[in-house]
XYZ file of C-alpha atoms in Angstrom:
697
model
C -6.831 6.153 43.648
C -6.661 9.620 45.253
C -7.817 12.325 42.845
C -6.665 15.889 43.532
C -9.325 18.537 44.042
C -8.588 20.076 40.642
C -9.158 17.060 38.423
C -8.615 17.116 34.672
C -10.976 15.927 31.956
C -10.016 14.459 28.587
C -11.036 17.696 26.862
C -8.921 19.910 29.155
C -6.301 21.959 27.339
C -2.701 20.877 27.834
C -2.138 24.434 29.074
C -3.873 23.206 32.251
C -0.837 21.063 33.016
C 1.933 22.307 35.242
C 5.096 23.129 33.309
C 3.410 23.762 29.964
C 3.636 27.441 29.128
C 3.119 29.254 25.832
C 6.312 27.952 24.183
C 5.668 24.299 25.009
C 1.966 24.615 24.227
C 2.803 25.974 20.757
C 5.282 23.140 20.228
C 2.644 20.515 21.091
C 0.046 22.287 18.928
C 2.431 22.016 15.974
C 2.180 18.205 16.212
C -1.605 18.234 16.812
C -1.550 17.806 20.584
C -4.052 20.255 22.073
C -5.913 18.398 24.809
C -5.269 15.960 27.639
C -6.671 13.162 25.429
C -4.217 14.088 22.659
C -1.326 13.964 25.121
C -2.128 10.572 26.644
C -2.713 9.270 23.083
C 0.859 10.213 22.149
C 2.097 6.647 22.437
C 5.728 5.607 23.029
C 7.719 4.645 19.923
C 9.558 1.916 21.847
C 10.433 0.716 25.356
C 13.471 -0.053 27.433
C 13.264 -3.191 29.524
C 15.385 -6.188 30.436
C 14.627 -7.908 27.132
C 15.744 -4.994 24.942
C 18.924 -3.846 26.717
C 22.225 -5.577 25.914
C 25.366 -5.477 28.101
C 28.137 -3.582 26.295
C 30.409 -6.622 26.667
C 27.972 -8.626 24.485
C 27.992 -6.236 21.504
C 28.483 -7.774 18.048
C 29.759 -5.939 14.982
C 27.129 -5.181 12.288
C 24.266 -5.889 14.703
C 21.769 -3.332 16.025
C 21.711 -2.988 19.805
C 20.307 -0.942 22.658
C 22.628 -0.276 25.602
C 22.530 1.782 28.805
C 25.532 3.347 30.487
C 27.201 6.363 32.033
C 29.167 8.902 29.988
C 32.791 8.652 31.162
C 34.274 11.116 28.673
C 32.809 13.518 26.121
C 33.845 16.396 23.897
C 34.516 17.752 20.437
C 37.291 16.158 18.387
C 39.072 17.537 15.337
C 39.104 15.378 12.208
C 40.909 15.895 8.915
C 37.989 17.786 7.402
C 35.740 18.819 10.276
C 35.066 18.578 13.955
C 32.937 15.795 15.425
C 31.560 14.895 18.851
C 32.626 11.765 20.674
C 31.579 10.211 23.984
C 32.687 7.083 25.822
C 29.872 5.094 27.434
C 30.418 2.478 30.163
C 28.037 0.099 31.932
C 30.719 -1.145 34.356
C 31.409 -4.277 32.295
C 32.384 -2.774 28.972
C 32.947 0.475 27.092
C 31.817 1.740 23.678
C 32.619 4.908 21.737
C 29.726 7.026 20.444
C 30.437 9.329 17.491
C 28.388 12.082 15.843
C 29.599 13.952 12.756
C 26.305 15.663 11.932
C 24.916 18.061 14.521
C 28.063 17.652 16.605
C 27.884 21.101 18.222
C 24.268 20.591 19.268
C 25.040 17.185 20.808
C 28.084 18.690 22.557
C 25.663 20.959 24.435
C 23.275 18.090 25.150
C 25.571 15.304 26.437
C 27.919 15.724 29.394
C 30.191 13.522 31.497
C 28.095 11.748 34.144
C 24.907 11.565 32.052
C 23.091 8.233 31.934
C 22.115 7.387 28.371
C 20.069 4.746 26.609
C 21.644 4.361 23.178
C 20.434 2.464 20.087
C 22.304 1.922 16.852
C 24.404 -0.315 14.645
C 27.673 -1.565 16.140
C 30.911 -0.930 14.195
C 34.515 -1.638 15.092
C 37.226 1.038 14.913
C 39.814 0.942 17.686
C 37.165 -0.906 19.694
C 33.385 -1.095 19.486
C 31.651 2.081 18.387
C 28.280 3.418 17.253
C 28.064 6.219 14.691
C 25.059 8.562 14.871
C 23.112 6.386 17.334
C 19.737 7.405 18.763
C 20.029 8.369 22.412
C 17.831 9.190 25.399
C 18.861 10.763 28.685
C 17.713 8.787 31.725
C 17.367 9.710 35.376
C 19.657 7.831 37.739
C 16.733 5.752 39.010
C 15.612 4.837 35.486
C 17.365 1.530 34.929
C 15.223 -1.263 33.500
C 17.935 -3.870 34.069
C 18.252 -3.301 37.821
C 14.814 -1.913 38.689
C 12.634 -4.058 36.423
C 10.976 -0.938 35.032
C 9.622 -0.674 31.503
C 10.623 2.815 30.387
C 8.708 4.426 27.513
C 10.636 6.369 24.864
C 8.829 8.901 22.682
C 9.408 10.376 19.255
C 10.801 13.887 19.610
C 10.123 15.816 16.386
C 11.914 19.108 15.695
C 9.042 21.188 17.120
C 9.380 19.555 20.559
C 13.156 19.540 20.393
C 13.276 23.309 19.837
C 11.067 23.801 22.889
C 13.448 21.733 25.018
C 11.054 18.794 25.374
C 12.565 15.305 25.554
C 11.297 11.863 26.569
C 11.868 12.564 30.258
C 9.681 15.682 30.037
C 6.910 13.789 28.268
C 7.021 10.948 30.799
C 6.703 13.472 33.613
C 3.846 15.370 31.920
C 1.857 12.204 31.221
C 2.426 10.898 34.760
C 1.157 14.221 36.177
C -1.851 14.037 33.848
C -2.833 10.555 35.016
C -2.490 11.635 38.660
C -5.109 14.336 38.042
C -7.341 12.349 35.702
C -10.362 10.313 36.716
C -10.984 6.982 35.032
C -11.198 7.325 31.242
C -14.747 6.356 30.158
C -14.952 3.377 27.825
C -16.993 3.369 24.607
C -17.259 -0.441 24.732
C -19.633 -2.236 27.072
C -18.379 -4.849 29.526
C -19.999 -7.637 27.510
C -18.330 -6.372 24.287
C -14.901 -6.301 25.975
C -15.422 -9.782 27.330
C -16.518 -11.166 23.942
C -13.492 -9.751 22.102
C -11.005 -10.224 24.968
C -10.191 -6.554 25.529
C -8.861 -4.757 28.582
C -10.561 -1.544 29.750
C -9.663 1.670 27.891
C -8.519 3.416 31.096
C -6.202 0.531 31.939
C -4.873 0.398 28.361
C -4.040 4.114 28.261
C -2.231 4.004 31.602
C -0.328 0.804 30.832
C 0.775 1.875 27.364
C 2.870 4.530 29.123
C 3.637 3.095 32.574
C 3.302 -0.655 32.652
C 4.526 -2.773 35.534
C 4.779 -5.925 33.408
C 5.190 -7.057 29.836
C 1.823 -8.833 30.062
C -0.014 -5.612 30.972
C 1.847 -3.731 28.242
C 0.811 -6.294 25.616
C -2.813 -6.111 26.776
C -2.706 -2.325 26.408
C -1.149 -2.482 22.935
C -3.743 -5.042 21.810
C -6.656 -2.889 23.033
C -5.436 0.364 21.481
C -4.598 -1.297 18.164
C -8.017 -2.973 18.193
C -9.703 0.420 18.644
C -7.989 1.975 15.626
C -8.764 -0.987 13.385
C -12.304 -1.300 14.762
C -13.436 2.235 13.915
C -12.125 2.044 10.365
C -13.783 -1.355 9.912
C -16.966 0.057 11.440
C -16.931 2.763 8.791
C -16.519 0.086 6.108
C -19.330 -2.008 7.571
C -21.721 0.966 7.625
C -20.800 1.885 4.043
C -21.420 -1.674 2.914
C -24.706 -1.813 4.787
C -25.778 1.532 3.294
C -24.983 0.370 -0.252
C -27.205 -2.686 0.216
C -30.138 -0.323 0.817
C -29.697 1.538 -2.480
C -32.239 0.177 -4.912
C -31.323 -0.546 -8.514
C -32.450 -2.628 -11.464
C -31.919 -6.340 -10.860
C -30.118 -7.959 -13.810
C -31.610 -11.404 -13.312
C -32.034 -12.652 -16.893
C -29.039 -14.617 -18.155
C -30.123 -14.680 -21.787
C -28.655 -16.492 -24.806
C -25.601 -14.233 -25.285
C -23.878 -15.693 -22.233
C -24.316 -19.203 -23.592
C -23.126 -18.254 -27.093
C -19.817 -16.854 -25.804
C -19.153 -19.427 -23.074
C -19.777 -22.380 -25.386
C -17.551 -20.999 -28.147
C -14.433 -20.415 -26.059
C -11.321 -22.235 -27.302
C -10.304 -22.976 -23.712
C -11.961 -24.232 -20.547
C -12.708 -21.824 -17.715
C -10.833 -22.597 -14.505
C -12.739 -23.528 -11.365
C -11.733 -20.169 -9.873
C -13.234 -18.307 -12.851
C -16.449 -20.321 -12.612
C -16.718 -19.546 -8.888
C -16.227 -15.799 -9.466
C -18.786 -15.725 -12.302
C -21.293 -17.415 -9.990
C -20.671 -14.712 -7.329
C -21.147 -11.932 -9.885
C -24.349 -13.506 -11.290
C -25.763 -13.726 -7.776
C -24.973 -10.048 -7.070
C -26.380 -8.773 -10.373
C -29.660 -10.571 -9.726
C -30.242 -8.574 -6.511
C -32.357 -5.373 -6.511
C -29.498 -3.376 -4.954
C -26.165 -2.334 -6.443
C -23.327 -4.841 -6.653
C -20.098 -3.454 -5.193
C -17.513 -6.162 -5.865
C -13.719 -6.178 -6.204
C -12.241 -8.834 -8.484
C -8.611 -9.694 -7.797
C -6.646 -11.878 -10.131
C -2.980 -12.322 -10.865
C -1.530 -11.267 -14.207
C -2.893 -13.660 -16.847
C -5.429 -15.359 -14.573
C -8.337 -14.606 -16.920
C -10.206 -11.608 -15.466
C -11.072 -10.239 -18.921
C -13.201 -13.198 -20.018
C -14.993 -13.091 -16.658
C -15.872 -9.431 -17.250
C -16.970 -10.167 -20.846
C -19.346 -12.905 -19.661
C -20.693 -10.583 -16.957
C -21.494 -7.899 -19.561
C -23.681 -10.345 -21.491
C -25.983 -10.539 -18.458
C -26.329 -6.752 -18.329
C -27.051 -6.537 -22.063
C -29.626 -9.342 -21.763
C -31.432 -7.108 -19.250
C -31.371 -4.064 -21.607
C -28.667 -2.333 -19.539
C -25.624 -0.597 -21.015
C -22.106 -1.372 -19.794
C -19.231 1.095 -19.300
C -15.684 -0.211 -18.884
C -13.185 2.399 -17.693
C -9.420 1.768 -17.736
C -6.452 4.032 -16.918
C -4.503 4.014 -20.210
C -5.257 4.113 -23.937
C -3.102 1.036 -24.526
C -5.139 -0.987 -22.042
C -8.396 0.459 -23.435
C -7.497 -0.695 -26.947
C -6.424 -4.111 -25.645
C -9.773 -4.551 -23.888
C -11.661 -3.241 -26.904
C -10.123 -5.881 -29.163
C -11.033 -8.641 -26.673
C -14.586 -7.399 -26.112
C -15.195 -6.718 -29.802
C -14.180 -10.251 -30.781
C -16.664 -11.868 -28.390
C -19.358 -9.177 -28.733
C -19.665 -9.718 -32.452
C -20.160 -13.442 -31.852
C -23.078 -12.673 -29.504
C -24.442 -9.755 -31.588
C -23.656 -7.030 -29.027
C -22.527 -3.555 -30.084
C -19.205 -2.360 -28.703
C -17.315 0.953 -29.045
C -14.035 2.556 -27.919
C -13.768 6.104 -26.547
C -10.409 7.640 -25.582
C -8.946 11.124 -25.434
C -7.595 10.849 -28.956
C -10.866 9.739 -30.588
C -11.503 12.031 -33.627
C -14.260 14.610 -33.092
C -16.621 13.234 -35.753
C -16.262 9.651 -34.496
C -16.690 10.845 -30.916
C -19.905 12.652 -31.850
C -21.327 9.522 -33.454
C -20.424 7.451 -30.367
C -22.082 9.981 -28.018
C -25.292 9.929 -30.055
C -25.314 6.126 -30.135
C -24.775 5.935 -26.367
C -27.634 8.327 -25.672
C -29.991 6.485 -28.028
C -29.002 3.083 -26.617
C -27.541 1.750 -29.875
C -24.221 0.947 -28.135
C -24.402 -1.868 -25.571
C -20.793 -1.733 -24.343
C -18.426 1.246 -24.239
C -14.753 0.878 -23.339
C -12.642 3.920 -22.589
C -10.317 5.936 -20.417
C -11.152 9.023 -18.341
C -12.891 10.182 -21.538
C -15.971 8.271 -20.291
C -16.559 10.696 -17.415
C -16.771 13.890 -19.480
C -19.928 15.932 -18.866
C -21.337 15.419 -22.361
C -21.324 11.614 -22.078
C -24.955 10.555 -21.621
C -26.203 6.977 -21.445
C -29.706 5.782 -22.175
C -29.595 3.011 -19.554
C -26.219 2.559 -17.853
C -26.702 -0.415 -15.540
C -23.240 -1.930 -15.090
C -19.806 -0.298 -14.631
C -16.496 -2.138 -14.765
C -13.376 -0.297 -13.612
C -10.083 -2.012 -14.396
C -6.889 -1.276 -12.454
C -9.310 0.541 -10.169
C -6.644 1.801 -7.735
C -5.482 4.204 -10.459
C -8.725 6.128 -10.254
C -9.786 8.490 -7.494
C -12.998 8.064 -5.544
C -14.533 11.086 -7.297
C -13.731 9.678 -10.762
C -15.389 6.368 -9.932
C -18.334 8.298 -8.490
C -18.692 10.419 -11.643
C -18.936 7.322 -13.836
C -21.505 5.698 -11.539
C -23.572 8.909 -11.490
C -24.227 8.503 -15.225
C -26.619 5.663 -14.435
C -29.306 4.991 -11.851
C -27.225 3.289 -9.157
C -25.497 0.917 -11.586
C -23.811 -2.283 -10.464
C -20.032 -1.975 -10.015
C -17.271 -4.493 -10.662
C -13.792 -3.164 -9.855
C -10.868 -5.240 -11.096
C -7.174 -5.302 -10.316
C -4.262 -7.362 -11.567
C -2.360 -6.290 -8.466
C -3.002 -9.023 -5.896
C -3.761 -7.164 -2.671
C -2.700 -8.575 0.702
C -5.712 -9.518 2.803
C -5.021 -6.932 5.510
C -4.772 -4.180 2.883
C -7.867 -5.360 1.010
C -10.093 -5.316 4.091
C -8.782 -1.902 5.095
C -8.922 -0.047 1.772
C -11.757 -2.074 0.240
C -13.540 -3.389 3.311
C -16.879 -2.035 2.058
C -16.681 -4.206 -1.080
C -17.372 -7.883 -1.602
C -14.213 -9.663 -2.663
C -13.746 -12.198 -5.452
C -10.383 -13.812 -6.121
C -9.155 -15.749 -9.144
C -6.384 -17.722 -7.482
C -5.869 -20.299 -10.216
C -3.947 -19.887 -13.458
C -5.117 -21.316 -16.821
C -3.664 -24.757 -17.498
C -1.764 -23.625 -20.599
C 0.254 -20.950 -18.753
C 3.945 -21.864 -18.398
C 5.600 -20.198 -15.344
C 8.051 -17.438 -16.303
C 11.690 -18.127 -15.370
C 13.142 -15.121 -13.507
C 16.865 -14.417 -13.173
C 18.827 -11.497 -11.713
C 22.042 -10.439 -13.474
C 24.568 -7.645 -13.081
C 25.700 -5.569 -16.041
C 28.814 -7.720 -16.593
C 26.519 -10.517 -17.862
C 24.567 -8.365 -20.311
C 26.596 -9.560 -23.292
C 25.336 -13.129 -22.698
C 21.808 -11.841 -22.146
C 21.854 -9.973 -25.461
C 23.081 -13.118 -27.209
C 20.224 -15.069 -25.640
C 17.718 -12.454 -26.866
C 19.243 -12.689 -30.352
C 18.753 -16.462 -30.269
C 15.108 -16.093 -29.217
C 14.431 -13.712 -32.099
C 16.065 -16.159 -34.528
C 13.523 -18.716 -33.280
C 10.762 -16.288 -34.327
C 10.039 -14.909 -30.869
C 10.076 -11.329 -29.521
C 11.635 -9.447 -26.589
C 10.977 -6.343 -24.477
C 13.414 -4.077 -22.623
C 12.002 -1.749 -19.948
C 13.580 1.319 -18.349
C 12.170 2.849 -15.173
C 10.152 6.033 -15.280
C 9.456 6.779 -11.634
C 8.160 10.324 -12.160
C 7.034 11.902 -15.425
C 9.385 14.804 -14.702
C 12.413 12.524 -14.657
C 13.653 13.328 -18.124
C 16.833 11.389 -17.468
C 14.877 8.121 -17.476
C 13.165 8.965 -20.741
C 16.519 9.987 -22.148
C 17.961 6.641 -21.044
C 15.281 4.732 -22.949
C 15.822 6.850 -26.090
C 19.613 6.568 -25.864
C 19.512 2.838 -25.215
C 17.209 2.392 -28.184
C 19.921 3.947 -30.350
C 22.655 1.891 -28.680
C 20.832 -1.441 -28.915
C 19.550 -0.939 -32.454
C 22.891 0.282 -33.834
C 25.531 -1.573 -31.777
C 23.942 -4.711 -30.284
C 21.127 -5.758 -32.651
C 21.959 -4.032 -35.958
C 20.273 -6.768 -38.006
C 17.035 -6.745 -35.991
C 14.079 -4.383 -35.961
C 14.200 -2.534 -32.615
C 11.239 -0.309 -31.663
C 10.805 2.434 -29.054
C 7.704 3.211 -26.975
C 7.240 5.837 -24.270
C 4.509 8.002 -22.770
C 5.584 11.234 -24.472
C 4.845 9.857 -27.926
C 1.794 10.960 -29.858
C -1.104 8.544 -29.936
C -0.616 7.788 -33.636
C 3.037 6.871 -33.027
C 2.136 4.602 -30.085
C -0.540 2.854 -32.143
C 1.894 2.282 -35.012
C 4.532 0.813 -32.707
C 2.085 -1.475 -30.910
C 0.512 -2.668 -34.157
C 3.968 -3.455 -35.563
C 4.994 -5.274 -32.393
C 1.744 -7.214 -32.369
C 2.385 -8.303 -35.970
C 6.003 -9.298 -35.201
C 7.346 -6.542 -37.450
C 9.321 -5.338 -34.404
C 11.632 -7.951 -32.865
C 12.665 -6.070 -29.722
C 10.662 -3.290 -28.083
C 12.434 -0.739 -25.868
C 9.970 0.961 -23.521
C 9.377 2.863 -20.305
C 6.792 1.495 -17.848
C 3.993 2.551 -20.194
C 3.735 -1.171 -21.043
C 3.103 -2.198 -17.433
C -0.517 -2.984 -18.259
C -2.436 -3.711 -21.412
C 0.199 -5.457 -23.523
C -0.818 -8.933 -24.590
C 1.700 -10.361 -27.064
C 1.721 -14.180 -26.779
C 4.842 -14.319 -28.975
C 6.948 -12.251 -26.532
C 9.179 -14.540 -24.463
C 11.854 -12.268 -22.915
C 11.342 -9.302 -20.592
C 14.585 -7.490 -19.701
C 14.106 -4.940 -16.891
C 16.915 -2.417 -16.498
C 17.699 -0.892 -13.058
C 15.341 -3.473 -11.541
C 16.235 -2.302 -8.024
C 14.292 0.909 -8.650
C 10.960 -0.879 -8.967
C 8.658 -2.169 -6.252
C 7.967 -5.904 -6.220
C 4.387 -5.482 -7.376
C 5.426 -3.417 -10.382
C 8.155 -5.912 -11.285
C 5.544 -8.661 -11.147
C 3.221 -6.650 -13.404
C 6.005 -6.148 -15.939
C 6.939 -9.821 -15.793
C 3.319 -10.597 -16.667
C 3.812 -9.085 -20.121
C 5.622 -12.293 -21.154
C 4.633 -15.920 -20.728
C 1.229 -15.284 -22.290
C 1.708 -17.920 -24.965
C 2.694 -21.585 -24.909
C 6.481 -20.991 -25.184
C 8.811 -20.922 -22.176
C 9.439 -17.294 -21.179
C 12.042 -15.387 -19.204
C 12.206 -12.255 -17.063
C 15.741 -10.923 -16.619
C 16.330 -8.333 -13.888
C 19.401 -6.138 -14.369
C 20.714 -5.164 -10.935
C 22.942 -2.070 -11.125
C 22.845 -0.329 -7.735
C 23.309 -3.242 -5.358
C 22.240 -2.954 -1.717
C 21.189 -5.579 0.809
C 17.563 -4.425 0.466
C 17.570 -4.590 -3.336
C 19.221 -8.027 -3.281
C 16.497 -9.346 -0.967
C 13.743 -7.832 -3.104
C 15.022 -9.333 -6.349
C 15.612 -12.666 -4.617
C 11.881 -12.764 -3.869
C 11.131 -12.214 -7.569
C 13.369 -15.143 -8.486
C 11.758 -17.442 -5.919
C 8.057 -17.164 -6.833
C 5.546 -16.334 -9.565
C 2.713 -16.107 -7.029
C 1.442 -12.537 -7.080
C -0.212 -12.876 -3.672
C 3.060 -13.904 -1.999
C 4.834 -11.072 -3.787
C 2.199 -8.551 -2.693
C 2.606 -9.617 0.947
C 6.367 -9.101 0.748
C 5.933 -5.789 -1.083
C 3.625 -4.533 1.641
C 6.189 -5.439 4.312
C 8.968 -3.650 2.445
C 7.200 -0.519 1.224
C 4.245 -0.138 3.566
C 0.638 0.594 2.556
C 1.258 4.168 1.404
C 3.435 3.106 -1.517
C 1.940 -0.295 -2.250
C 0.109 0.715 -5.419
C 2.967 2.834 -6.724
C 1.123 6.013 -5.750
C 0.872 7.742 -2.389
C -2.399 6.964 -0.652
C -3.001 9.896 1.660
C -5.686 11.120 3.996
C -7.164 7.722 4.823
C -4.922 5.899 7.259
C -3.454 7.857 10.135
C -2.728 5.155 12.645
C -1.105 6.111 15.932
C -0.268 2.600 17.049
C -1.915 0.122 14.664
C 0.016 -1.483 11.803
C -1.893 -3.293 9.085
C 1.235 -5.168 7.993
C 1.767 -6.912 11.332
C -1.674 -6.716 12.973
C -3.445 -9.452 10.983
C -5.148 -11.265 13.897
C -6.118 -8.012 15.656
C -7.442 -6.514 12.425
C -9.558 -9.574 11.666
C -10.933 -9.598 15.226
C -11.816 -5.912 14.920
C -13.466 -6.483 11.546
C -15.566 -9.347 12.921
C -16.679 -7.120 15.797
C -17.495 -4.140 13.577
C -19.528 -6.093 11.031
C -21.386 -7.992 13.763
C -22.301 -4.678 15.405
C -23.614 -3.150 12.168
C -25.612 -6.290 11.405
C -27.266 -5.868 14.809
C -27.675 -2.059 14.636
C -26.908 -0.640 11.167
C -27.238 3.033 12.198
C -25.783 2.682 15.724
C -29.006 4.162 17.081
C -29.441 1.821 20.044
C -28.603 3.428 23.383
C -25.855 0.926 24.211
C -23.988 2.050 21.073
C -24.212 5.820 21.707
C -20.581 6.169 22.790
C -19.308 4.177 19.791
C -21.434 6.300 17.463
C -20.229 9.506 19.094
C -16.565 8.587 18.657
C -17.096 7.529 15.038
C -18.728 10.866 14.211
C -16.139 12.915 16.106
C -13.008 11.210 14.798
C -14.030 10.043 11.319
C -16.367 12.851 10.260
C -14.377 13.533 7.071
C -14.923 9.930 5.934
C -18.655 9.728 6.561
C -19.754 11.129 3.176
C -22.491 9.046 1.571
C -22.826 7.038 4.783
C -26.146 6.977 6.595
C -25.994 6.701 10.380
C -28.777 9.167 11.052
């Protein structure tokens, strides 16, 4: 390869490139492209090649398609209400009309007769085939993947680039110029590493991701660049995990009699999955470094009894246990479970929440500091500054994804490197678990207790509600109870709260006038919530109307019907959590999903709920639909900023990268060996903000 005299380096400013003046430089800076490396790492969003381009004559209505053709006619048209832009595209074998209502005047200036366009969109039929608001790219006359065999990269053009007059053709030209002036890109992986994990060279990958001569070379490039992104995040996880194993703590290696007392007095038999998980936890607690384990288990799989048995080991070793949960309802639910078994084994147990009276709170704080309390269960109230433990040795965090890293850290700081067991009733897809929780050991309860009867799930539209209400009435007459849930997506959405309150009035007065209908929502005072839940627990309330405040922590074995209104507004995982509030007893139970705003997406989502009770299958589907950022029902930000990788679809690549990262850290835990200098340098440079509490010095 001939390199011009004035060669570029990866750190060169993009201002060094011909054709990039102040305006274009500012536009690139606005999307975080400052250097040559940033520019060549701006990967195409898709490609045009023989396999992706369809002849216009083969178009099918209601199908998405990508076509290439020449603009035969174009101009503004006048409609009944407003003007729109229309163009006729021909590839010599067929014609299609392209229509834009929004931004018509801008597109009128952009598209002219004679232009060659690559167009992607959904095909409609109105006086012939047409596409409304399709995506389009201008192509040079020699850019024709069908005839030339080229693979043409297409790039995302955000508003900042658009305003500066930068389109895909400009970016292709800039990147081509850059590669012509750039020496080989140095690789951070050794030749032996690349051979072991079947990776192409970094220089080859970066060139082929933009300008590949074959589909094979393109796939090799995509694989390498995806591997890199997964690898460095997994490397971070591996180093964190390795670092945690070096932190000394008190080994909790005595089992003691309390474990035996509780386990032998259970009125049910532990499942094999529970026994396996308990064995893993026992093994971790016996080590002289802190356990860092995530326990996953579907709704009703029996995580609570596992955690209770684990606490007996801590208490037997004179260590206190703190159990932190996100809501008061769940805290009280756990407290009742722990108290029942603790008393049997002569362990002291207390509850601390935001609403605990001042005098009672003071007594609890004194007892914690003196060591009189073995087990404390609470909400965020446990991480207040005045909470002092005598010997905190074991922390359990339930529904752990609802707590921030700093909150978990604050609780752990109240002991001397205590052991940690995080629990979740949200089954996490494997790819998500090893990305978000890759520094933790993973335990899974993948077996349901034998007495659990699968919940029957049905989707109905509002026209069938009369029959549903009659069915609920019949269930109550049989002595059973029902729940009706309304969505509360944001706390500020007063309309949802209003809906629950209004429907409580409607159902109690018009539909079930002879039954006791209760109302529960997050805006109620603690005393009111407690009263309602106590009444429901004692079957003094037949039907409970609620917002999603009951998503976790409600354990009413007598409840057999869960009616979820506006079910299309919930994610699959949340629907599954709500469904788990019924079917906790021996009676057959039902989850009825009321589908009001029907779309193809919502129909598919609710169809999945009807087809399976397996939380792990549901979580996989939920991840595909909503993506990782929304999986837990909250936005996870600042951690994953992939340019090309995709944890939903990259399973094999991600696992390969994880294997490589953990093998490397096992060999060289601080990346101090000379052969790993380049890997270490990139980790520090690109992931500096995520290296807190990680030792690679």
